[in-house]
mmCIF file of C-alpha atoms in Angstrom:
data_model
loop_
_atom_site.group_PDB
_atom_site.id
_atom_site.type_symbol
_atom_site.label_atom_id
_atom_site.label_comp_id
_atom_site.label_asym_id
_atom_site.label_seq_id
_atom_site.Cartn_x
_atom_site.Cartn_y
_atom_site.Cartn_z
ATOM 1 C CA UNK A 1 -0.046 -0.048 0.029
ATOM 2 C CA UNK A 2 1.573 3.274 -1.068
ATOM 3 C CA UNK A 3 0.955 6.989 -0.345
ATOM 4 C CA UNK A 4 -0.858 7.365 -3.862
ATOM 5 C CA UNK A 5 -2.913 4.264 -2.881
ATOM 6 C CA UNK A 6 -3.946 5.760 0.365
ATOM 7 C CA UNK A 7 -4.666 9.099 -1.243
ATOM 8 C CA UNK A 8 -7.350 7.642 -3.468
ATOM 9 C CA UNK A 9 -9.307 6.071 -0.714
ATOM 10 C CA UNK A 10 -12.421 7.982 0.472
ATOM 11 C CA UNK A 11 -11.056 9.226 3.624
ATOM 12 C CA UNK A 12 -13.599 11.732 4.981
ATOM 13 C CA UNK A 13 -12.955 15.351 5.927
ATOM 14 C CA UNK A 14 -13.329 16.112 9.678
ATOM 15 C CA UNK A 15 -15.773 18.748 10.335
ATOM 16 C CA UNK A 16 -14.785 22.353 11.350
ATOM 17 C CA UNK A 17 -16.377 23.577 14.362
ATOM 18 C CA UNK A 18 -16.010 27.245 14.904
ATOM 19 C CA UNK A 19 -17.326 30.083 17.081
ATOM 20 C CA UNK A 20 -20.755 29.906 18.866
ATOM 21 C CA UNK A 21 -23.197 27.348 17.144
ATOM 22 C CA UNK A 22 -25.471 30.395 15.955
ATOM 23 C CA UNK A 23 -22.916 31.144 13.135
ATOM 24 C CA UNK A 24 -21.917 34.705 14.279
ATOM 25 C CA UNK A 25 -20.006 36.241 16.859
ATOM 26 C CA UNK A 26 -19.123 39.932 17.913
ATOM 27 C CA UNK A 27 -15.854 41.362 16.402
ATOM 28 C CA UNK A 28 -12.878 40.947 18.982
ATOM 29 C CA UNK A 29 -14.756 38.215 20.743
ATOM 30 C CA UNK A 30 -12.966 34.678 20.941
ATOM 31 C CA UNK A 31 -13.766 32.130 18.030
ATOM 32 C CA UNK A 32 -13.137 28.822 19.500
ATOM 33 C CA UNK A 33 -11.970 26.268 16.809
ATOM 34 C CA UNK A 34 -12.172 22.380 17.280
ATOM 35 C CA UNK A 35 -12.787 19.226 15.500
ATOM 36 C CA UNK A 36 -13.540 15.626 16.372
ATOM 37 C CA UNK A 37 -10.521 13.549 15.697
ATOM 38 C CA UNK A 38 -11.884 10.322 14.895
ATOM 39 C CA UNK A 39 -9.794 7.616 13.275
ATOM 40 C CA UNK A 40 -11.395 6.207 10.082
ATOM 41 C CA UNK A 41 -11.313 2.573 9.122
ATOM 42 C CA UNK A 42 -11.902 1.652 5.593
ATOM 43 C CA UNK A 43 -11.475 -1.665 3.525
ATOM 44 C CA UNK A 44 -10.642 -2.441 0.088
ATOM 45 C CA UNK A 45 -9.168 -5.161 -2.054
ATOM 46 C CA UNK A 46 -5.659 -5.403 -3.651
ATOM 47 C CA UNK A 47 -5.181 -8.229 -6.151
ATOM 48 C CA UNK A 48 -8.290 -10.024 -4.865
ATOM 49 C CA UNK A 49 -7.038 -9.821 -1.101
ATOM 50 C CA UNK A 50 -8.934 -7.872 1.427
ATOM 51 C CA UNK A 51 -7.040 -4.904 2.999
ATOM 52 C CA UNK A 52 -8.078 -2.782 5.903
ATOM 53 C CA UNK A 53 -6.895 0.686 6.242
ATOM 54 C CA UNK A 54 -6.757 3.186 9.162
ATOM 55 C CA UNK A 55 -6.559 6.920 8.785
ATOM 56 C CA UNK A 56 -5.497 8.765 11.809
ATOM 57 C CA UNK A 57 -5.613 12.516 12.068
ATOM 58 C CA UNK A 58 -2.129 13.782 13.196
ATOM 59 C CA UNK A 59 -2.164 17.633 12.327
ATOM 60 C CA UNK A 60 -4.758 20.367 11.713
ATOM 61 C CA UNK A 61 -4.413 23.508 9.529
ATOM 62 C CA UNK A 62 -7.080 26.265 10.049
ATOM 63 C CA UNK A 63 -7.495 28.865 7.570
ATOM 64 C CA UNK A 64 -9.761 31.699 8.994
ATOM 65 C CA UNK A 65 -10.723 33.065 5.862
ATOM 66 C CA UNK A 66 -9.073 36.672 6.722
ATOM 67 C CA UNK A 67 -5.455 35.904 6.010
ATOM 68 C CA UNK A 68 -4.680 34.343 9.387
ATOM 69 C CA UNK A 69 -4.084 30.448 9.763
ATOM 70 C CA UNK A 70 -3.066 28.034 12.665
ATOM 71 C CA UNK A 71 -1.349 24.780 12.399
ATOM 72 C CA UNK A 72 -1.419 22.464 15.276
ATOM 73 C CA UNK A 73 -1.363 18.895 16.567
ATOM 74 C CA UNK A 74 -4.192 19.712 19.002
ATOM 75 C CA UNK A 75 -7.854 19.031 17.717
ATOM 76 C CA UNK A 76 -9.021 21.831 20.096
ATOM 77 C CA UNK A 77 -12.205 21.522 22.540
ATOM 78 C CA UNK A 78 -15.437 23.132 22.345
ATOM 79 C CA UNK A 79 -16.170 26.430 24.166
ATOM 80 C CA UNK A 80 -15.476 27.474 27.021
ATOM 81 C CA UNK A 81 -12.065 25.874 26.353
ATOM 82 C CA UNK A 82 -9.835 28.225 24.218
ATOM 83 C CA UNK A 83 -7.175 25.762 23.400
ATOM 84 C CA UNK A 84 -7.347 26.845 19.675
ATOM 85 C CA UNK A 85 -8.875 30.272 19.181
ATOM 86 C CA UNK A 86 -8.866 33.343 17.165
ATOM 87 C CA UNK A 87 -10.485 36.789 16.844
ATOM 88 C CA UNK A 88 -11.868 39.022 14.132
ATOM 89 C CA UNK A 89 -11.179 42.594 14.089
ATOM 90 C CA UNK A 90 -13.509 43.450 11.265
ATOM 91 C CA UNK A 91 -17.075 42.838 10.619
ATOM 92 C CA UNK A 92 -18.152 40.553 7.660
ATOM 93 C CA UNK A 93 -18.629 36.796 6.604
ATOM 94 C CA UNK A 94 -15.615 34.728 6.836
ATOM 95 C CA UNK A 95 -15.218 31.083 5.753
ATOM 96 C CA UNK A 96 -13.296 28.878 7.986
ATOM 97 C CA UNK A 97 -11.542 25.699 6.252
ATOM 98 C CA UNK A 98 -9.743 22.897 8.394
ATOM 99 C CA UNK A 99 -7.391 20.854 6.325
ATOM 100 C CA UNK A 100 -6.591 17.631 8.415
ATOM 101 C CA UNK A 101 -3.201 15.656 7.706
ATOM 102 C CA UNK A 102 -3.773 11.870 8.278
ATOM 103 C CA UNK A 103 -1.244 9.182 8.549
ATOM 104 C CA UNK A 104 -2.073 5.558 7.472
ATOM 105 C CA UNK A 105 -1.865 2.021 8.460
ATOM 106 C CA UNK A 106 -2.854 -0.962 6.623
ATOM 107 C CA UNK A 107 -3.378 -4.760 7.432
ATOM 108 C CA UNK A 108 -3.482 -7.522 4.754
ATOM 109 C CA UNK A 109 -6.106 -10.120 5.234
ATOM 110 C CA UNK A 110 -6.303 -9.474 9.072
ATOM 111 C CA UNK A 111 -2.476 -9.487 9.366
ATOM 112 C CA UNK A 112 -0.183 -7.267 11.498
ATOM 113 C CA UNK A 113 -0.884 -3.370 11.108
ATOM 114 C CA UNK A 114 1.867 -1.814 8.764
ATOM 115 C CA UNK A 115 2.597 1.936 8.434
ATOM 116 C CA UNK A 116 2.028 3.457 5.003
ATOM 117 C CA UNK A 117 4.892 5.972 4.044
ATOM 118 C CA UNK A 118 3.762 9.542 3.552
ATOM 119 C CA UNK A 119 0.575 11.322 4.791
ATOM 120 C CA UNK A 120 -2.518 12.878 3.046
ATOM 121 C CA UNK A 121 -4.344 16.086 3.588
ATOM 122 C CA UNK A 122 -8.047 16.494 3.461
ATOM 123 C CA UNK A 123 -10.074 19.793 3.494
ATOM 124 C CA UNK A 124 -13.320 20.236 5.051
ATOM 125 C CA UNK A 125 -16.153 22.122 3.757
ATOM 126 C CA UNK A 126 -15.885 25.826 4.714
ATOM 127 C CA UNK A 127 -17.791 26.892 8.052
ATOM 128 C CA UNK A 128 -19.422 30.246 7.520
ATOM 129 C CA UNK A 129 -19.120 32.714 10.342
ATOM 130 C CA UNK A 130 -20.340 36.361 10.409
ATOM 131 C CA UNK A 131 -18.278 38.759 12.624
ATOM 132 C CA UNK A 132 -20.885 41.329 13.844
ATOM 133 C CA UNK A 133 -19.967 44.799 15.242
ATOM 134 C CA UNK A 134 -22.319 45.525 18.111
ATOM 135 C CA UNK A 135 -22.942 49.085 19.515
ATOM 136 C CA UNK A 136 -24.700 50.389 22.345
ATOM 137 C CA UNK A 137 -27.825 52.549 21.885
ATOM 138 C CA UNK A 138 -30.705 53.957 23.653
ATOM 139 C CA UNK A 139 -33.902 52.201 23.620
ATOM 140 C CA UNK A 140 -37.337 52.872 24.799
ATOM 141 C CA UNK A 141 -37.569 51.637 28.556
ATOM 142 C CA UNK A 142 -41.299 50.883 28.003
ATOM 143 C CA UNK A 143 -40.705 48.351 25.512
ATOM 144 C CA UNK A 144 -39.599 45.128 26.681
ATOM 145 C CA UNK A 145 -36.413 43.565 25.214
ATOM 146 C CA UNK A 146 -36.147 40.192 23.650
ATOM 147 C CA UNK A 147 -32.598 39.248 24.886
ATOM 148 C CA UNK A 148 -33.019 35.833 23.091
ATOM 149 C CA UNK A 149 -33.141 37.428 19.801
ATOM 150 C CA UNK A 150 -30.078 37.310 17.557
ATOM 151 C CA UNK A 151 -28.735 40.643 16.150
ATOM 152 C CA UNK A 152 -29.507 41.379 12.685
ATOM 153 C CA UNK A 153 -27.039 39.379 10.375
ATOM 154 C CA UNK A 154 -26.980 40.506 6.603
ATOM 155 C CA UNK A 155 -27.385 37.927 3.712
ATOM 156 C CA UNK A 156 -24.106 37.060 2.226
ATOM 157 C CA UNK A 157 -22.963 39.167 -0.617
ATOM 158 C CA UNK A 158 -19.674 40.519 -2.067
ATOM 159 C CA UNK A 159 -20.478 43.804 0.136
ATOM 160 C CA UNK A 160 -20.885 41.685 3.182
ATOM 161 C CA UNK A 161 -17.530 39.665 2.885
ATOM 162 C CA UNK A 162 -15.042 40.171 5.633
ATOM 163 C CA UNK A 163 -12.048 42.089 4.665
ATOM 164 C CA UNK A 164 -8.523 40.604 4.899
ATOM 165 C CA UNK A 165 -6.479 41.244 8.050
ATOM 166 C CA UNK A 166 -3.691 43.636 7.083
ATOM 167 C CA UNK A 167 -1.606 42.176 10.150
ATOM 168 C CA UNK A 168 -2.546 38.625 9.224
ATOM 169 C CA UNK A 169 -0.098 35.917 10.508
ATOM 170 C CA UNK A 170 0.478 32.269 10.646
ATOM 171 C CA UNK A 171 0.661 30.751 14.098
ATOM 172 C CA UNK A 172 2.072 27.255 15.142
ATOM 173 C CA UNK A 173 0.335 25.971 18.249
#
């Protein structure tokens, strides 16, 4: 089993979880990133012989959509953990993409597991997130406030795309 054979297998991308589950967060608020690092088991046949394959996630590259990136061997944890996090300094829509590097092993006909030389990278579907500028304003005290109502989030369009961060950087955690 070669790296090229491994790359042709249907290894599924890991889901990129970002920010609050509502799909938006305030500008300058911590955006928590995480994924579920499950090992995938696949099976195929080579020369009429059953072969089992394990694809194990070993590193994670987060593209935050604003020019900032993070590479880590840690899959992160959901909020309130801030193991892997970032902030947006500008309002707008951003696509967060996770590219996972997998190592592989194979077992021929139930035999001993053997390492596959090399790794493969699989990108997730983008996770859209809106970074919203919030501002204080006076309201009529006689009108009840619905604290469960989300702030208005605009439809996605070229005018509502988030700008690139002029101070973007790559971090390794």
